């Protein structure tokens, strides 16, 4: 049986017969995998539509509703019927309940104090300045003890002089006896100048005539310039393309033989 026949064949519809799974041992490329997976999926003609239709006809219970739902206008009218209109309120009875002759609460008719009234009311509770009882300050017996400070404080210059007197002078520090110098002497050599260093370096560098030159005329051995022609980017692209097989070089017969088992 070919792969086309496998795809077109519908699966068995009875539950007793089980479908045999065929798994190939080898697949050559991704195309074989796609063909193998497509063989596992039933086609459009493989579904039992008649059996599914019969199961829907034999179903019992619910049914489709045939009622007409209310529109937005109908629902607004239904809600408005439950709300009383302006003329349906009992205004007379409400006015009688507010009569002042009846028992119960009533509106407050008193006049509250203004800001100025509260200021006057608060000022009455505070004593005036001349109502405080002060002691006699002119009584000589009350002036006892203490006196004004008549001393003269130090100025900034005087404080500077005072602090300087507390510090010892440079000659008041006791210095120890230092030992005499021993060993060593001053360097009396003459160091090289920049010009002397330049002359020293030049003396150690060989001149142009100091290098040995081959005057015999014998050619130098070893090494040569590269005369090869390396591959360009296009040449490398052609070389890599030759390593890859073309579309017609795949062995489809071998993969089809595995799928037809």
PDB file of C-alpha atoms in Angstrom:
ATOM      1  CA  UNK A   1       0.000   0.000   0.000  1.00  0.00           C
ATOM      2  CA  UNK A   2       1.475   3.388  -1.007  1.00  0.00           C
ATOM      3  CA  UNK A   3       1.592   6.547   1.112  1.00  0.00           C
ATOM      4  CA  UNK A   4      -1.188   8.136  -0.954  1.00  0.00           C
ATOM      5  CA  UNK A   5      -3.428   5.145  -0.311  1.00  0.00           C
ATOM      6  CA  UNK A   6      -2.653   5.351   3.400  1.00  0.00           C
ATOM      7  CA  UNK A   7      -3.653   9.018   3.527  1.00  0.00           C
ATOM      8  CA  UNK A   8      -6.905   8.485   1.569  1.00  0.00           C
ATOM      9  CA  UNK A   9      -8.025   5.424   3.518  1.00  0.00           C
ATOM     10  CA  UNK A  10     -10.478   6.200   6.325  1.00  0.00           C
ATOM     11  CA  UNK A  11      -9.857   4.668   9.753  1.00  0.00           C
ATOM     12  CA  UNK A  12     -12.120   1.815  10.983  1.00  0.00           C
ATOM     13  CA  UNK A  13     -15.322   3.054  12.664  1.00  0.00           C
ATOM     14  CA  UNK A  14     -15.928   0.182  15.041  1.00  0.00           C
ATOM     15  CA  UNK A  15     -14.358   0.158  18.467  1.00  0.00           C
ATOM     16  CA  UNK A  16     -13.297  -3.491  18.273  1.00  0.00           C
ATOM     17  CA  UNK A  17     -10.869  -3.089  15.407  1.00  0.00           C
ATOM     18  CA  UNK A  18      -7.740  -1.187  16.437  1.00  0.00           C
ATOM     19  CA  UNK A  19      -5.570   0.658  14.001  1.00  0.00           C
ATOM     20  CA  UNK A  20      -2.071  -0.754  13.667  1.00  0.00           C
ATOM     21  CA  UNK A  21       0.653   1.853  14.210  1.00  0.00           C
ATOM     22  CA  UNK A  22       3.392   1.737  11.610  1.00  0.00           C
ATOM     23  CA  UNK A  23       6.657   3.325  12.624  1.00  0.00           C
ATOM     24  CA  UNK A  24       9.418   3.394  10.025  1.00  0.00           C
ATOM     25  CA  UNK A  25      12.909   2.499  11.067  1.00  0.00           C
ATOM     26  CA  UNK A  26      14.620   5.296   9.168  1.00  0.00           C
ATOM     27  CA  UNK A  27      13.661   8.647   7.654  1.00  0.00           C
ATOM     28  CA  UNK A  28      15.981  10.327   5.200  1.00  0.00           C
ATOM     29  CA  UNK A  29      14.855  13.946   5.574  1.00  0.00           C
ATOM     30  CA  UNK A  30      12.158  16.267   6.939  1.00  0.00           C
ATOM     31  CA  UNK A  31       9.833  15.561   3.991  1.00  0.00           C
ATOM     32  CA  UNK A  32       9.505  11.908   5.054  1.00  0.00           C
ATOM     33  CA  UNK A  33       8.567  13.041   8.554  1.00  0.00           C
ATOM     34  CA  UNK A  34       5.834  15.310   7.196  1.00  0.00           C
ATOM     35  CA  UNK A  35       4.433  12.495   5.032  1.00  0.00           C
ATOM     36  CA  UNK A  36       4.531  10.116   7.998  1.00  0.00           C
ATOM     37  CA  UNK A  37       2.683  12.576  10.289  1.00  0.00           C
ATOM     38  CA  UNK A  38       0.096  13.347   7.573  1.00  0.00           C
ATOM     39  CA  UNK A  39      -0.672   9.628   7.297  1.00  0.00           C
ATOM     40  CA  UNK A  40      -1.674   9.612  10.991  1.00  0.00           C
ATOM     41  CA  UNK A  41      -4.246  12.429  10.576  1.00  0.00           C
ATOM     42  CA  UNK A  42      -7.652  11.426   9.095  1.00  0.00           C
ATOM     43  CA  UNK A  43      -8.792  13.340   6.033  1.00  0.00           C
ATOM     44  CA  UNK A  44     -12.032  15.328   5.613  1.00  0.00           C
ATOM     45  CA  UNK A  45     -13.896  12.289   4.220  1.00  0.00           C
ATOM     46  CA  UNK A  46     -12.868  10.003   7.055  1.00  0.00           C
ATOM     47  CA  UNK A  47     -15.242  11.498   9.673  1.00  0.00           C
ATOM     48  CA  UNK A  48     -18.610   9.762  10.321  1.00  0.00           C
ATOM     49  CA  UNK A  49     -20.935  12.753   9.897  1.00  0.00           C
ATOM     50  CA  UNK A  50     -24.108  10.617   9.688  1.00  0.00           C
ATOM     51  CA  UNK A  51     -23.453   8.967  13.041  1.00  0.00           C
ATOM     52  CA  UNK A  52     -22.807  12.328  14.703  1.00  0.00           C
ATOM     53  CA  UNK A  53     -26.049  13.715  13.177  1.00  0.00           C
ATOM     54  CA  UNK A  54     -28.080  10.803  14.560  1.00  0.00           C
ATOM     55  CA  UNK A  55     -26.680  11.315  18.054  1.00  0.00           C
ATOM     56  CA  UNK A  56     -27.869  14.934  17.956  1.00  0.00           C
ATOM     57  CA  UNK A  57     -31.397  13.906  16.854  1.00  0.00           C
ATOM     58  CA  UNK A  58     -31.800  11.367  19.671  1.00  0.00           C
ATOM     59  CA  UNK A  59     -30.756  13.863  22.361  1.00  0.00           C
ATOM     60  CA  UNK A  60     -33.620  14.667  24.801  1.00  0.00           C
ATOM     61  CA  UNK A  61     -34.077  17.486  27.259  1.00  0.00           C
ATOM     62  CA  UNK A  62     -33.443  21.138  26.386  1.00  0.00           C
ATOM     63  CA  UNK A  63     -34.860  22.956  23.368  1.00  0.00           C
ATOM     64  CA  UNK A  64     -34.332  26.257  21.601  1.00  0.00           C
ATOM     65  CA  UNK A  65     -36.126  29.214  23.147  1.00  0.00           C
ATOM     66  CA  UNK A  66     -38.783  30.845  20.973  1.00  0.00           C
ATOM     67  CA  UNK A  67     -39.638  33.816  23.203  1.00  0.00           C
ATOM     68  CA  UNK A  68     -39.076  37.403  22.077  1.00  0.00           C
ATOM     69  CA  UNK A  69     -36.785  39.340  24.458  1.00  0.00           C
ATOM     70  CA  UNK A  70     -37.759  42.801  25.685  1.00  0.00           C
ATOM     71  CA  UNK A  71     -36.259  45.768  23.874  1.00  0.00           C
ATOM     72  CA  UNK A  72     -34.670  48.720  25.634  1.00  0.00           C
ATOM     73  CA  UNK A  73     -37.873  50.771  25.243  1.00  0.00           C
ATOM     74  CA  UNK A  74     -40.086  47.989  26.643  1.00  0.00           C
ATOM     75  CA  UNK A  75     -37.831  47.566  29.683  1.00  0.00           C
ATOM     76  CA  UNK A  76     -37.828  51.349  30.298  1.00  0.00           C
ATOM     77  CA  UNK A  77     -41.648  51.403  30.229  1.00  0.00           C
ATOM     78  CA  UNK A  78     -41.879  48.435  32.619  1.00  0.00           C
ATOM     79  CA  UNK A  79     -39.571  50.138  35.104  1.00  0.00           C
ATOM     80  CA  UNK A  80     -41.455  53.453  34.842  1.00  0.00           C
ATOM     81  CA  UNK A  81     -44.734  51.784  35.867  1.00  0.00           C
ATOM     82  CA  UNK A  82     -43.334  51.064  39.347  1.00  0.00           C
ATOM     83  CA  UNK A  83     -42.385  54.736  39.988  1.00  0.00           C
ATOM     84  CA  UNK A  84     -45.217  57.105  41.129  1.00  0.00           C
ATOM     85  CA  UNK A  85     -45.767  60.280  39.093  1.00  0.00           C
ATOM     86  CA  UNK A  86     -45.615  63.868  40.436  1.00  0.00           C
ATOM     87  CA  UNK A  87     -49.411  64.021  41.041  1.00  0.00           C
ATOM     88  CA  UNK A  88     -49.561  60.804  43.048  1.00  0.00           C
ATOM     89  CA  UNK A  89     -47.807  62.148  46.181  1.00  0.00           C
ATOM     90  CA  UNK A  90     -50.029  63.072  49.197  1.00  0.00           C
ATOM     91  CA  UNK A  91     -48.863  66.663  49.701  1.00  0.00           C
ATOM     92  CA  UNK A  92     -51.704  67.645  52.086  1.00  0.00           C
ATOM     93  CA  UNK A  93     -50.902  64.902  54.563  1.00  0.00           C
ATOM     94  CA  UNK A  94     -47.242  65.797  54.511  1.00  0.00           C
ATOM     95  CA  UNK A  95     -48.064  69.464  55.218  1.00  0.00           C
ATOM     96  CA  UNK A  96     -50.296  68.546  58.182  1.00  0.00           C
ATOM     97  CA  UNK A  97     -47.495  66.518  59.733  1.00  0.00           C
ATOM     98  CA  UNK A  98     -45.370  69.696  59.812  1.00  0.00           C
ATOM     99  CA  UNK A  99     -47.977  71.674  61.785  1.00  0.00           C
ATOM    100  CA  UNK A 100     -46.436  73.404  64.836  1.00  0.00           C
ATOM    101  CA  UNK A 101     -49.508  72.741  67.015  1.00  0.00           C
ATOM    102  CA  UNK A 102     -48.954  69.019  66.961  1.00  0.00           C
ATOM    103  CA  UNK A 103     -46.658  67.270  69.403  1.00  0.00           C
ATOM    104  CA  UNK A 104     -43.203  66.302  68.366  1.00  0.00           C
ATOM    105  CA  UNK A 105     -40.186  68.151  66.997  1.00  0.00           C
ATOM    106  CA  UNK A 106     -40.161  71.481  65.185  1.00  0.00           C
ATOM    107  CA  UNK A 107     -37.714  73.800  63.468  1.00  0.00           C
ATOM    108  CA  UNK A 108     -35.360  75.908  65.608  1.00  0.00           C
ATOM    109  CA  UNK A 109     -36.542  79.555  65.633  1.00  0.00           C
ATOM    110  CA  UNK A 110     -33.868  80.888  68.015  1.00  0.00           C
ATOM    111  CA  UNK A 111     -31.342  83.574  67.017  1.00  0.00           C
ATOM    112  CA  UNK A 112     -27.725  82.536  67.523  1.00  0.00           C
ATOM    113  CA  UNK A 113     -24.984  84.936  68.606  1.00  0.00           C
ATOM    114  CA  UNK A 114     -22.937  86.663  65.937  1.00  0.00           C
ATOM    115  CA  UNK A 115     -19.159  87.022  66.037  1.00  0.00           C
ATOM    116  CA  UNK A 116     -19.419  90.444  67.659  1.00  0.00           C
ATOM    117  CA  UNK A 117     -21.816  89.110  70.326  1.00  0.00           C
ATOM    118  CA  UNK A 118     -19.364  86.350  71.220  1.00  0.00           C
ATOM    119  CA  UNK A 119     -16.523  88.921  71.505  1.00  0.00           C
ATOM    120  CA  UNK A 120     -18.563  91.017  73.933  1.00  0.00           C
ATOM    121  CA  UNK A 121     -19.609  87.932  75.917  1.00  0.00           C
ATOM    122  CA  UNK A 122     -16.031  86.737  76.225  1.00  0.00           C
ATOM    123  CA  UNK A 123     -14.712  90.212  77.158  1.00  0.00           C
ATOM    124  CA  UNK A 124     -17.056  90.398  80.131  1.00  0.00           C
ATOM    125  CA  UNK A 125     -15.320  87.426  81.736  1.00  0.00           C
ATOM    126  CA  UNK A 126     -11.813  88.978  81.458  1.00  0.00           C
ATOM    127  CA  UNK A 127     -10.645  91.640  83.973  1.00  0.00           C
ATOM    128  CA  UNK A 128      -9.564  95.069  82.699  1.00  0.00           C
ATOM    129  CA  UNK A 129      -5.926  96.250  82.975  1.00  0.00           C
ATOM    130  CA  UNK A 130      -6.628  98.449  86.032  1.00  0.00           C
ATOM    131  CA  UNK A 131      -8.386  95.630  87.910  1.00  0.00           C
ATOM    132  CA  UNK A 132      -5.147  93.736  88.696  1.00  0.00           C
ATOM    133  CA  UNK A 133      -3.813  94.222  92.288  1.00  0.00           C
ATOM    134  CA  UNK A 134      -0.110  95.142  91.949  1.00  0.00           C
ATOM    135  CA  UNK A 135       2.320  95.565  94.906  1.00  0.00           C
ATOM    136  CA  UNK A 136       3.738  98.998  95.789  1.00  0.00           C
ATOM    137  CA  UNK A 137       7.046  99.190  93.956  1.00  0.00           C
ATOM    138  CA  UNK A 138       8.068 102.481  95.657  1.00  0.00           C
ATOM    139  CA  UNK A 139       8.298 100.874  99.110  1.00  0.00           C
ATOM    140  CA  UNK A 140      12.034 101.069 100.247  1.00  0.00           C
ATOM    141  CA  UNK A 141      11.622  97.949 102.343  1.00  0.00           C
ATOM    142  CA  UNK A 142      11.087  95.885  99.208  1.00  0.00           C
ATOM    143  CA  UNK A 143      14.453  96.943  97.699  1.00  0.00           C
ATOM    144  CA  UNK A 144      16.792  94.532  99.524  1.00  0.00           C
ATOM    145  CA  UNK A 145      19.820  92.571  98.253  1.00  0.00           C
ATOM    146  CA  UNK A 146      21.573  92.536  94.893  1.00  0.00           C
ATOM    147  CA  UNK A 147      23.215  95.297  92.834  1.00  0.00           C
ATOM    148  CA  UNK A 148      24.101  96.102  89.253  1.00  0.00           C
ATOM    149  CA  UNK A 149      27.287  94.655  87.794  1.00  0.00           C
ATOM    150  CA  UNK A 150      29.891  97.409  87.463  1.00  0.00           C
ATOM    151  CA  UNK A 151      32.844  95.221  86.451  1.00  0.00           C
ATOM    152  CA  UNK A 152      34.694  95.708  83.138  1.00  0.00           C
ATOM    153  CA  UNK A 153      35.005  92.617  81.012  1.00  0.00           C
ATOM    154  CA  UNK A 154      38.045  91.743  78.895  1.00  0.00           C
ATOM    155  CA  UNK A 155      38.107  92.806  75.300  1.00  0.00           C
ATOM    156  CA  UNK A 156      39.100  90.505  72.437  1.00  0.00           C
ATOM    157  CA  UNK A 157      42.671  91.840  72.452  1.00  0.00           C
ATOM    158  CA  UNK A 158      42.994  91.258  76.195  1.00  0.00           C
ATOM    159  CA  UNK A 159      41.732  87.673  75.841  1.00  0.00           C
ATOM    160  CA  UNK A 160      44.329  87.088  73.088  1.00  0.00           C
ATOM    161  CA  UNK A 161      47.116  88.383  75.325  1.00  0.00           C
ATOM    162  CA  UNK A 162      45.883  86.264  78.244  1.00  0.00           C
ATOM    163  CA  UNK A 163      45.900  83.049  76.161  1.00  0.00           C
ATOM    164  CA  UNK A 164      49.356  83.870  74.741  1.00  0.00           C
ATOM    165  CA  UNK A 165      50.780  84.111  78.273  1.00  0.00           C
ATOM    166  CA  UNK A 166      49.671  80.548  78.990  1.00  0.00           C
ATOM    167  CA  UNK A 167      51.720  79.164  76.046  1.00  0.00           C
ATOM    168  CA  UNK A 168      55.519  78.694  76.248  1.00  0.00           C
ATOM    169  CA  UNK A 169      57.766  80.676  73.849  1.00  0.00           C
ATOM    170  CA  UNK A 170      59.948  78.929  71.213  1.00  0.00           C
ATOM    171  CA  UNK A 171      63.108  79.385  73.361  1.00  0.00           C
ATOM    172  CA  UNK A 172      61.520  77.775  76.432  1.00  0.00           C
ATOM    173  CA  UNK A 173      61.436  74.243  74.987  1.00  0.00           C
ATOM    174  CA  UNK A 174      64.265  72.041  76.269  1.00  0.00           C
ATOM    175  CA  UNK A 175      66.235  70.632  73.311  1.00  0.00           C
ATOM    176  CA  UNK A 176      68.512  67.578  73.762  1.00  0.00           C
ATOM    177  CA  UNK A 177      72.136  67.283  72.644  1.00  0.00           C
ATOM    178  CA  UNK A 178      72.287  65.911  69.086  1.00  0.00           C
ATOM    179  CA  UNK A 179      75.155  63.470  68.229  1.00  0.00           C
ATOM    180  CA  UNK A 180      77.703  64.581  65.653  1.00  0.00           C
ATOM    181  CA  UNK A 181      77.587  63.177  62.087  1.00  0.00           C
ATOM    182  CA  UNK A 182      79.508  59.961  61.503  1.00  0.00           C
ATOM    183  CA  UNK A 183      80.312  58.136  58.287  1.00  0.00           C
ATOM    184  CA  UNK A 184      79.442  59.037  54.703  1.00  0.00           C
ATOM    185  CA  UNK A 185      80.440  61.952  52.533  1.00  0.00           C
ATOM    186  CA  UNK A 186      78.943  64.261  49.980  1.00  0.00           C
ATOM    187  CA  UNK A 187      78.839  63.137  46.355  1.00  0.00           C
ATOM    188  CA  UNK A 188      81.341  65.109  44.314  1.00  0.00           C
ATOM    189  CA  UNK A 189      80.946  63.150  41.078  1.00  0.00           C
ATOM    190  CA  UNK A 190      79.767  64.773  37.869  1.00  0.00           C
ATOM    191  CA  UNK A 191      76.719  63.151  36.336  1.00  0.00           C
ATOM    192  CA  UNK A 192      76.183  62.783  32.617  1.00  0.00           C
ATOM    193  CA  UNK A 193      74.197  65.408  30.784  1.00  0.00           C
ATOM    194  CA  UNK A 194      71.555  64.673  28.162  1.00  0.00           C
ATOM    195  CA  UNK A 195      74.119  65.110  25.429  1.00  0.00           C
ATOM    196  CA  UNK A 196      76.501  62.645  27.145  1.00  0.00           C
ATOM    197  CA  UNK A 197      73.728  60.035  27.332  1.00  0.00           C
ATOM    198  CA  UNK A 198      72.940  60.539  23.652  1.00  0.00           C
ATOM    199  CA  UNK A 199      76.607  60.024  22.715  1.00  0.00           C
ATOM    200  CA  UNK A 200      76.787  56.891  24.907  1.00  0.00           C
ATOM    201  CA  UNK A 201      73.737  55.332  23.259  1.00  0.00           C
ATOM    202  CA  UNK A 202      75.017  56.182  19.774  1.00  0.00           C
ATOM    203  CA  UNK A 203      78.389  54.530  20.552  1.00  0.00           C
ATOM    204  CA  UNK A 204      76.634  51.246  21.318  1.00  0.00           C
ATOM    205  CA  UNK A 205      74.512  51.321  18.145  1.00  0.00           C
ATOM    206  CA  UNK A 206      76.235  49.947  15.001  1.00  0.00           C
ATOM    207  CA  UNK A 207      76.474  52.312  12.017  1.00  0.00           C
ATOM    208  CA  UNK A 208      75.269  51.596   8.480  1.00  0.00           C
ATOM    209  CA  UNK A 209      78.706  50.285   7.440  1.00  0.00           C
ATOM    210  CA  UNK A 210      78.995  47.907  10.375  1.00  0.00           C
ATOM    211  CA  UNK A 211      76.448  45.378   9.046  1.00  0.00           C
ATOM    212  CA  UNK A 212      77.900  42.382   7.070  1.00  0.00           C
ATOM    213  CA  UNK A 213      76.717  42.408   3.440  1.00  0.00           C
ATOM    214  CA  UNK A 214      76.865  39.373   1.118  1.00  0.00           C
ATOM    215  CA  UNK A 215      78.947  40.653  -1.793  1.00  0.00           C
ATOM    216  CA  UNK A 216      79.571  37.236  -3.352  1.00  0.00           C
ATOM    217  CA  UNK A 217      76.434  37.429  -5.482  1.00  0.00           C
ATOM    218  CA  UNK A 218      74.986  34.127  -4.209  1.00  0.00           C
ATOM    219  CA  UNK A 219      71.173  34.196  -3.948  1.00  0.00           C
ATOM    220  CA  UNK A 220      69.648  34.077  -0.490  1.00  0.00           C
ATOM    221  CA  UNK A 221      68.173  30.697   0.410  1.00  0.00           C
ATOM    222  CA  UNK A 222      64.789  30.062   1.909  1.00  0.00           C
ATOM    223  CA  UNK A 223      61.408  31.785   1.570  1.00  0.00           C
ATOM    224  CA  UNK A 224      59.612  33.336  -1.400  1.00  0.00           C
ATOM    225  CA  UNK A 225      56.618  35.521  -2.114  1.00  0.00           C
ATOM    226  CA  UNK A 226      53.231  33.876  -2.223  1.00  0.00           C
ATOM    227  CA  UNK A 227      51.971  33.593  -5.789  1.00  0.00           C
ATOM    228  CA  UNK A 228      48.804  31.682  -4.948  1.00  0.00           C
ATOM    229  CA  UNK A 229      45.352  32.944  -5.925  1.00  0.00           C
ATOM    230  CA  UNK A 230      43.057  32.591  -2.879  1.00  0.00           C
ATOM    231  CA  UNK A 231      39.326  32.011  -3.256  1.00  0.00           C
ATOM    232  CA  UNK A 232      37.069  35.031  -3.265  1.00  0.00           C
ATOM    233  CA  UNK A 233      33.721  35.224  -1.469  1.00  0.00           C
ATOM    234  CA  UNK A 234      31.906  34.101  -4.617  1.00  0.00           C
ATOM    235  CA  UNK A 235      34.301  31.156  -5.062  1.00  0.00           C
ATOM    236  CA  UNK A 236      33.696  30.050  -1.474  1.00  0.00           C
ATOM    237  CA  UNK A 237      29.913  30.290  -2.007  1.00  0.00           C
ATOM    238  CA  UNK A 238      30.174  28.101  -5.117  1.00  0.00           C
ATOM    239  CA  UNK A 239      32.405  25.635  -3.254  1.00  0.00           C
ATOM    240  CA  UNK A 240      29.960  25.291  -0.347  1.00  0.00           C
ATOM    241  CA  UNK A 241      26.992  24.936  -2.707  1.00  0.00           C
ATOM    242  CA  UNK A 242      28.693  22.002  -4.427  1.00  0.00           C
ATOM    243  CA  UNK A 243      28.896  20.170  -1.094  1.00  0.00           C
ATOM    244  CA  UNK A 244      25.096  20.320  -0.619  1.00  0.00           C
ATOM    245  CA  UNK A 245      22.905  17.880  -2.632  1.00  0.00           C
ATOM    246  CA  UNK A 246      20.342  19.328  -4.987  1.00  0.00           C
ATOM    247  CA  UNK A 247      16.545  18.744  -4.808  1.00  0.00           C
ATOM    248  CA  UNK A 248      16.726  15.875  -7.321  1.00  0.00           C
ATOM    249  CA  UNK A 249      19.538  14.052  -5.552  1.00  0.00           C
ATOM    250  CA  UNK A 250      17.482  12.775  -2.581  1.00  0.00           C
ATOM    251  CA  UNK A 251      16.638   9.052  -2.574  1.00  0.00           C
ATOM    252  CA  UNK A 252      12.846   9.232  -2.233  1.00  0.00           C
ATOM    253  CA  UNK A 253      12.321   5.646  -3.308  1.00  0.00           C
ATOM    254  CA  UNK A 254      14.039   4.362  -0.192  1.00  0.00           C
ATOM    255  CA  UNK A 255      11.928   6.497   2.156  1.00  0.00           C
ATOM    256  CA  UNK A 256       8.742   5.539   0.269  1.00  0.00           C
ATOM    257  CA  UNK A 257       9.655   1.878   0.670  1.00  0.00           C
ATOM    258  CA  UNK A 258       9.714   2.287   4.460  1.00  0.00           C
ATOM    259  CA  UNK A 259       6.367   4.126   4.454  1.00  0.00           C
ATOM    260  CA  UNK A 260       4.654   1.519   2.248  1.00  0.00           C
ATOM    261  CA  UNK A 261       5.201  -1.330   4.745  1.00  0.00           C
TER     262      UNK A 261
END
